[in-house]
Coordinates of C-alpha atoms in Angstrom, one line a residue:
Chain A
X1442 CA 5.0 -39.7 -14.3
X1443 CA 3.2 -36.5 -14.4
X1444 CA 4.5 -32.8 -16.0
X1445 CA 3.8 -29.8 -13.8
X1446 CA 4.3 -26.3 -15.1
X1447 CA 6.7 -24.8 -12.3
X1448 CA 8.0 -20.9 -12.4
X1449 CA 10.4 -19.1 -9.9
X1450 CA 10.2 -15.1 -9.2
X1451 CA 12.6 -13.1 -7.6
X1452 CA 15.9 -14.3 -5.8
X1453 CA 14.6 -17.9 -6.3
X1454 CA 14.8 -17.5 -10.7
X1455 CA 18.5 -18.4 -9.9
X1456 CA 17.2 -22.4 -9.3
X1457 CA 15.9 -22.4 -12.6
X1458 CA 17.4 -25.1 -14.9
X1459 CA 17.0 -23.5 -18.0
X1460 CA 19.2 -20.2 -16.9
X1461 CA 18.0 -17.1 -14.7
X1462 CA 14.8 -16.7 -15.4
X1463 CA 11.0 -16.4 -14.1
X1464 CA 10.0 -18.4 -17.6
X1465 CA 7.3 -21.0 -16.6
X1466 CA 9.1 -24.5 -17.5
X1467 CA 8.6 -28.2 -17.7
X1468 CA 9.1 -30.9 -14.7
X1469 CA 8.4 -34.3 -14.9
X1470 CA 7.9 -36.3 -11.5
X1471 CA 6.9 -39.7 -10.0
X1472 CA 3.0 -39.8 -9.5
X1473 CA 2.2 -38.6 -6.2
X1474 CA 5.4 -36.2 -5.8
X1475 CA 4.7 -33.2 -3.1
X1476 CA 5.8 -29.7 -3.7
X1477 CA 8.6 -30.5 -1.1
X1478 CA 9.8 -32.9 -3.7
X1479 CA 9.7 -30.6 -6.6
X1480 CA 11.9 -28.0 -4.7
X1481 CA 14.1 -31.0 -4.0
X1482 CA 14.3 -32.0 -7.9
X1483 CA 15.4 -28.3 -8.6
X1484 CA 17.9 -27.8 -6.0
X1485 CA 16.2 -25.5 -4.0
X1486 CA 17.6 -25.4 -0.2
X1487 CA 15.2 -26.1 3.0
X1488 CA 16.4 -22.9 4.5
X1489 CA 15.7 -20.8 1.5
X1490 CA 13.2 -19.0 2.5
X1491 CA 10.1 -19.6 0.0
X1492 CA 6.2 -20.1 -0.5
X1493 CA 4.1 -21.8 -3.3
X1494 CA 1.0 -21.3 -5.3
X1495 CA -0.6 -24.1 -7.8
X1496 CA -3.0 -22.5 -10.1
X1497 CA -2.4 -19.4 -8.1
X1498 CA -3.2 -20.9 -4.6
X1499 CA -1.3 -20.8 -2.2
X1500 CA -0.3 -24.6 -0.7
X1501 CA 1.6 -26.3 1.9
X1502 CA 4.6 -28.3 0.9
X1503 CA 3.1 -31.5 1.4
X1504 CA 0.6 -31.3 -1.2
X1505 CA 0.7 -33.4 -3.8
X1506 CA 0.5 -32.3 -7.3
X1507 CA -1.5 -33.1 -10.5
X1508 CA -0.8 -33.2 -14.1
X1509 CA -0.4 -30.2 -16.0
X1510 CA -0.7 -27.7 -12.5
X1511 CA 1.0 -25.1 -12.4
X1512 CA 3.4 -24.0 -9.3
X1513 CA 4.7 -20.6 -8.9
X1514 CA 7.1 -20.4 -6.1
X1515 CA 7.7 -16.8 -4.6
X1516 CA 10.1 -15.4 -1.6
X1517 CA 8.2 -13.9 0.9
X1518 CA 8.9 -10.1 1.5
X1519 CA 7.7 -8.3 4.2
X1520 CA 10.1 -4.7 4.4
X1521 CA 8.6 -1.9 4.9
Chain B
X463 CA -23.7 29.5 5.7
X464 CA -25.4 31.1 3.1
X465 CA -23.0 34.0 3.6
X466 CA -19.9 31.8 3.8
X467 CA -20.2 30.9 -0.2
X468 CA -21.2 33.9 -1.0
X469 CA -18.1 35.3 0.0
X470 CA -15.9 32.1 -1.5
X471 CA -18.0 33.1 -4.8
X472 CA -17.1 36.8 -4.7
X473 CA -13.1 35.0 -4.7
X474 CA -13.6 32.5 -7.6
X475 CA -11.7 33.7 -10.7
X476 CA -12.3 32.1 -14.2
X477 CA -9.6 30.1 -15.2
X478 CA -9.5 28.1 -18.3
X479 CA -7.6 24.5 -18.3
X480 CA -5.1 23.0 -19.7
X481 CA -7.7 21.1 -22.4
X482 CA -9.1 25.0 -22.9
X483 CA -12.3 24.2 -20.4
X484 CA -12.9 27.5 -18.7
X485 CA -14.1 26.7 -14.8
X486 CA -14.3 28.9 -11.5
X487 CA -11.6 28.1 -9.5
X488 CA -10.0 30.2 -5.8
X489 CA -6.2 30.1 -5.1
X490 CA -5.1 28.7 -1.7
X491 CA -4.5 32.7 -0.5
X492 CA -8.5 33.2 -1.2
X493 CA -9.1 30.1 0.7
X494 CA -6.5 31.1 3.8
X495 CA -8.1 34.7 4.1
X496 CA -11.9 33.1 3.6
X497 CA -11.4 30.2 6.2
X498 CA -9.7 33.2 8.1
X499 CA -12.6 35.4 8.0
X500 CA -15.1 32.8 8.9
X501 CA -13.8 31.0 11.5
X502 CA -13.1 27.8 10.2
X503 CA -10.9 25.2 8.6
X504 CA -9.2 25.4 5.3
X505 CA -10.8 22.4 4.6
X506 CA -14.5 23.2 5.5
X507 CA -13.7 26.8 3.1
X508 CA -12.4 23.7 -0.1
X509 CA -15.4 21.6 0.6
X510 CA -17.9 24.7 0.2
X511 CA -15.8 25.8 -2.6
X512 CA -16.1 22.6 -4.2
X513 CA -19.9 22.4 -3.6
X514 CA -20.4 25.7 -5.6
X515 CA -18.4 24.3 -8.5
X516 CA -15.5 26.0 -7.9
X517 CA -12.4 24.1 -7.5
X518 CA -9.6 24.7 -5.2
X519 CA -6.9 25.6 -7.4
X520 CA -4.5 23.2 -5.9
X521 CA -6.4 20.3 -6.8
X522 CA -7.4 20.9 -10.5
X523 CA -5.1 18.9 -11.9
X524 CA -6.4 15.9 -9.8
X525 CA -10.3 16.3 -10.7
X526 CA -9.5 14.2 -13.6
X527 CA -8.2 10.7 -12.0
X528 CA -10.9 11.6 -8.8
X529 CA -13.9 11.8 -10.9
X530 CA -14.5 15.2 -10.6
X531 CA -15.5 17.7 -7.9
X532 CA -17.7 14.9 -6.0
X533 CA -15.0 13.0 -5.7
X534 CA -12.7 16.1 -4.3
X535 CA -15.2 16.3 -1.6
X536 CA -15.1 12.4 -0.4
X537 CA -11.4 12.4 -0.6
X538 CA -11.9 15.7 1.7
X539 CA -14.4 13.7 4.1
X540 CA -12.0 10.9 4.4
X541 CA -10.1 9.5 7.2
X542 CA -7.0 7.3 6.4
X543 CA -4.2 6.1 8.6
X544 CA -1.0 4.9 7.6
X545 CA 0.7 2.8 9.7
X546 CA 4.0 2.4 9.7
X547 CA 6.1 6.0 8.5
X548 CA 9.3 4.1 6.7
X549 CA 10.0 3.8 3.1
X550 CA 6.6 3.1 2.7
X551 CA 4.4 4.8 4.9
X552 CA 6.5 8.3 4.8
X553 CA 6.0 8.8 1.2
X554 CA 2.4 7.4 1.1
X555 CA 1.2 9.8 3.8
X556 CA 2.4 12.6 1.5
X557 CA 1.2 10.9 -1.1
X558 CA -2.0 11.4 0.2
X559 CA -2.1 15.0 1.7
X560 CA -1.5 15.9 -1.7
X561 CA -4.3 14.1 -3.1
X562 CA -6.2 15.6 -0.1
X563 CA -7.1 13.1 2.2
X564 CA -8.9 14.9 4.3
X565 CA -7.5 13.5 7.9
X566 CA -4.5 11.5 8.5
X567 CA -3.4 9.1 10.9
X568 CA 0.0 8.6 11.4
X569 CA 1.2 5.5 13.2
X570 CA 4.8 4.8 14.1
X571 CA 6.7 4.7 17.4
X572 CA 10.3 5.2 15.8
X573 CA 12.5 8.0 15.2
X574 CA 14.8 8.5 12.3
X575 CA 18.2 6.7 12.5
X576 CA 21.3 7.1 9.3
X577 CA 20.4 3.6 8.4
X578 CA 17.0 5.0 6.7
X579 CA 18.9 8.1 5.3
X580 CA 18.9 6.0 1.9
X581 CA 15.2 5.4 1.2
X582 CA 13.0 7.6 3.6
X583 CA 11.9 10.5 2.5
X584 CA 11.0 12.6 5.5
X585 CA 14.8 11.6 6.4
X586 CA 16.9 14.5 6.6
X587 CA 20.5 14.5 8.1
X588 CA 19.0 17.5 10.5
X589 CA 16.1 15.4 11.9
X590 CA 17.7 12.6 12.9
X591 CA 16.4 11.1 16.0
X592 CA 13.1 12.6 15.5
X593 CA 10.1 11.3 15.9
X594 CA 8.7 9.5 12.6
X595 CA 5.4 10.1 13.1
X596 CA 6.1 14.3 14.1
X597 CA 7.8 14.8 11.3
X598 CA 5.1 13.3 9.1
X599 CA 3.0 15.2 10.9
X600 CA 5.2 18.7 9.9
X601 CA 5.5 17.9 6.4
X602 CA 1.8 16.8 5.8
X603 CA 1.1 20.7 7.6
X604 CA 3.3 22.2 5.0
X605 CA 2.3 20.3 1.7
X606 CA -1.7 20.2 2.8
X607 CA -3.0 22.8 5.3
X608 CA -6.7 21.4 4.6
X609 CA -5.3 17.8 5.9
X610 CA -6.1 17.3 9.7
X611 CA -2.7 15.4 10.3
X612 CA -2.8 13.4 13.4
X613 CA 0.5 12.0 14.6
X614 CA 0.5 9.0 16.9
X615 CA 4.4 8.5 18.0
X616 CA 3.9 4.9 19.9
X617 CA 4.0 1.5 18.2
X618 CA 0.5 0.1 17.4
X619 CA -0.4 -2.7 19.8
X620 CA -3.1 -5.2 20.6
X621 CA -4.0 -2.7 23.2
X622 CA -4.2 0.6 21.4
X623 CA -4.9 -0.5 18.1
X624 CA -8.7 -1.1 17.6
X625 CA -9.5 2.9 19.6
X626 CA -6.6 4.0 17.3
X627 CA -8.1 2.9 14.0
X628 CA -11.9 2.7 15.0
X629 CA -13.5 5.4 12.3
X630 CA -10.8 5.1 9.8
X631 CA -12.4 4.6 5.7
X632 CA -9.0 2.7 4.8
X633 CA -5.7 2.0 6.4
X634 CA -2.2 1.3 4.2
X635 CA -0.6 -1.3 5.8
X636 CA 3.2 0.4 5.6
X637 CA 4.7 -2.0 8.2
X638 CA 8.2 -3.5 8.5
X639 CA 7.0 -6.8 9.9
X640 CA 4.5 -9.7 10.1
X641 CA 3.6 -9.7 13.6
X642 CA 2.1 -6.2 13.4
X643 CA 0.8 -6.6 9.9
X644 CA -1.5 -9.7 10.9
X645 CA -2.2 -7.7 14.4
X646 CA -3.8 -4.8 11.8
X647 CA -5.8 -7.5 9.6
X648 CA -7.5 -9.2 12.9
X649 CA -8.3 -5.6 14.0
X650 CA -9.4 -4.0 10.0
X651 CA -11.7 -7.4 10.1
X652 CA -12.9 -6.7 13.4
X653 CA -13.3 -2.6 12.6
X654 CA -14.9 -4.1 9.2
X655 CA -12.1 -1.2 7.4
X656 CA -10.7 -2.1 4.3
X657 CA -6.5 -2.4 4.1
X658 CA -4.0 -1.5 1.7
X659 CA -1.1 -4.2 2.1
X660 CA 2.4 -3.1 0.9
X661 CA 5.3 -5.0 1.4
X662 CA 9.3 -4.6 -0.5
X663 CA 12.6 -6.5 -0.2
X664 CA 15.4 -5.6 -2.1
X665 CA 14.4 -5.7 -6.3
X666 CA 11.0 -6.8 -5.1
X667 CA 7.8 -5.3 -3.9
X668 CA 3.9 -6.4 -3.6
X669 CA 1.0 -4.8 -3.2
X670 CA -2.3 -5.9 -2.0
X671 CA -6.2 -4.6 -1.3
X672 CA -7.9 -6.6 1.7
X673 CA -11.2 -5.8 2.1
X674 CA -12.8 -7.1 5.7
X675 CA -13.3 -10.4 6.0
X676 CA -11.0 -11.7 2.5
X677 CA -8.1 -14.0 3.6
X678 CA -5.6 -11.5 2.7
X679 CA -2.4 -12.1 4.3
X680 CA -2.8 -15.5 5.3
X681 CA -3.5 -16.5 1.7
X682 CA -0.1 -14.2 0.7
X683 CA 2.2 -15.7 3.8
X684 CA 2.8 -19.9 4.3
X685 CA 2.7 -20.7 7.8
X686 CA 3.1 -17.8 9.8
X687 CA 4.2 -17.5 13.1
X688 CA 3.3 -15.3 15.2
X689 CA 6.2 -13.3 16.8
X690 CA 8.7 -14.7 13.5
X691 CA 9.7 -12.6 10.8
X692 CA 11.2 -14.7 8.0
X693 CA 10.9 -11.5 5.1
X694 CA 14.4 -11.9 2.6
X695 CA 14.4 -8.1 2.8
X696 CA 16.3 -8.6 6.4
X697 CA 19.0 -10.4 4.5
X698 CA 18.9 -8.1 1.6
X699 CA 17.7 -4.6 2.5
X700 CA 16.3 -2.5 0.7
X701 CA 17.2 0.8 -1.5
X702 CA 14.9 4.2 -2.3
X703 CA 13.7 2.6 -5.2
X704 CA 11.0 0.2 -4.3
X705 CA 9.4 1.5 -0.9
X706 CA 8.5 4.4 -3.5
X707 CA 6.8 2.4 -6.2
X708 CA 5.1 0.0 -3.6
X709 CA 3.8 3.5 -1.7
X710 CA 2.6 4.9 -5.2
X711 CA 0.9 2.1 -6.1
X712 CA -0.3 1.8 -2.3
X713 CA -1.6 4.9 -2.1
X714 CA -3.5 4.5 -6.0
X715 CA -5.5 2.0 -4.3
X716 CA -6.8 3.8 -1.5
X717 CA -7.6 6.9 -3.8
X718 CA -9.7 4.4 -6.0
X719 CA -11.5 2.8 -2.7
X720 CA -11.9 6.1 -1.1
X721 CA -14.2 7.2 -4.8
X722 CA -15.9 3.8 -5.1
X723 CA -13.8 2.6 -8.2
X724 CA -14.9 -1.6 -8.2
X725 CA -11.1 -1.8 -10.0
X726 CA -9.2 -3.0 -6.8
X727 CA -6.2 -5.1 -6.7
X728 CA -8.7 -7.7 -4.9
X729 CA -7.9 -11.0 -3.9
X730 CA -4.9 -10.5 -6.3
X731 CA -1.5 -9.8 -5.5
X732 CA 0.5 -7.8 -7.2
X733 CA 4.4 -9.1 -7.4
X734 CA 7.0 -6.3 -8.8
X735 CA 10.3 -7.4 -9.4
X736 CA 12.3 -4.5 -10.7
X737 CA 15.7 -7.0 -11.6
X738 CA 13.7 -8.8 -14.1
X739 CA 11.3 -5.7 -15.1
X740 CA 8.1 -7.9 -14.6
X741 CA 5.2 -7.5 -12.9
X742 CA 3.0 -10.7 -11.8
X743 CA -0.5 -10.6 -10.5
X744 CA -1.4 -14.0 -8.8
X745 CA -5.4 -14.3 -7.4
X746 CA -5.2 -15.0 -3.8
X747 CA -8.0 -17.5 -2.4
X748 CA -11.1 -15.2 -1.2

């Protein structure tokens, strides 16, 4: 298992398990889990629409993270 | 020349400032009838002023966050272009006619519709239906005289856009959707013209400064399409809050490029989310 550091900002803080929040918090996962499988473990729908940094990168959903990085997953706003 | 600051010298008055400095300064009616006089713009009569150490009264309480004089005069020598007159870009152009931004582009096919009644400044209930980018034009007349405010009432495209921004020292990136936004990047890169990114959904709003070349928006947006908009704010709006602070902070940016400040919002992105009262700054891949 590995533990990532994962945060949610803006409309996605309501997925958070520890209550409404954008505090960073704790997930453990298999070895080898994807960002797509984080969003899975936290109940976050495939047609929310989202986008994810690890250590402030931005990253596709099929890579797979590392021990102790941290994921900071964002909607994407584009108004005008 | 010569004879052109004398006579804005014979129309300084001493004034002393709010910290109890005395300086030489010349009211806008000393600057109309001198510009008048001579032939020539109200800005070319605050630029002279300005080089005689005499400041245009208008902008003395500005000369601090500026740097001074000198940096009057490069915010006087400036070209910017806003594209995009909504929330955003309708405020920011004001924004920066009052900071004195010497000329103005301003880019937006529409016209004002009710729907932008709630956040859009240059929205009146009498100008409905007018052209966005006219009344920008109007207001920027009346606020600034010195600002050369140039309205362009079509909507950027792959075809106008590079003869449209060629010459521009920064362009605010006020738009309402992706397509166009990544059209302006390609063409800023190409133009080698640094861009002020904006961007606000509901609670939320960003803020960006892309210089030419940096991966800017494709290091903010995952897997863009081109031609698909996937912002929340179409699901969620947006009210007259947020397009406000965005354009403030928007417009900050381009006044600190425009005077050579090295503090930029670089490679970082700021995320504002008003619900929570946070602000985030994530560093975006160069």
């Amino acid at each position: 298992m590995i533990t990532i550091e994962a945060a949610l900002f803006a409309t996605l803080r309501t997925y958070n398990p520890n209550g409404e929040s954008s505090e960073p918090f704790r997930v453990q996962l298999p070895e080898g889990s994807t960002i797509e499988n984080l969003l899975k473990k936290l109940n976050i729908p495939p047609g929310e629409s989202k986008q994810a940094f690890v250590n402030n990168r931005r990253q596709e959903w099929d890579y797979i993270l590392q021990e102790g990085e941290r994921v900071a997953i964002f909607p994407p706003i584009a108004g005008g | 020349m010569q004879e052109f600051s004398e006579a804005i010298k014979l129309l300084a008055e001493e004034s002393i400032s709010p910290a109890g400095k005395p300086y030489f300064t010349i009211s806008l009616s000393s600057v109309r009838s001198v510009a008048s006089q001579f032939s020539c713009s109200i800005k070319e009569a605050e630029i002279t002023a300005l080089k005689n150490s005499i400041i245009p009264e208008r902008y003395e309480r500005s000369l601090g966050t500026v740097g001074g004089m000198q940096g009057q005069i490069l915010l006087l020598n400036s070209r910017a272009a806003v594209m995009g007159l909504g929330g955003l870009g309708g405020l920011a152009a004001e924004l920066l006619a009052r900071m004195g931004v010497g000329t103005l582009l301003l880019i937006d096919g529409d016209s004002f519709s009710e729907s932008n009644l709630n956040r859009q400044v240059l929205a009146t209930e009498e100008n409905l239906g007018e052209k966005k980018a006219e009344v920008s034009r109007n207001r920027i007349n009346k606020v600034n005289a010195a600002v050369d405010a140039i309205p362009f009432a079509q909507m950027a495209t792959e075809d106008n856009i590079e003869s449209l921004l060629d010459g521009c020292h920064v362009i605010l990136d006020c738009l309402d959707n992706l397509r166009t936004r990544f059209l302006l990047q390609e063409t800023c890169k190409k133009l080698s013209i640094p861009m002020i990114h904006g961007a606000i959904a509901q609670f939320y709003g960003q803020v960006s400064t892309i210089l030419p070349g940096d991966q800017g928006l494709n290091a903010i947006y995952r897997s863009f399409e081109k031609g698909k908009d996937n912002g929340i704010e179409k699901e969620l709006g947006n009210p007259a809050t947020t397009p406000a602070l965005v354009a403030a902070w928007q417009v900050q940016e381009a006044i600190k490029l425009l005077i050579n400040k090295k503090e930029l919002l670089r490679n970082r992105l700021l995320f504002i989310d008003t619900l929570e009262g946070s602000c985030e700054t994530i560093q975006l891949e160069g």
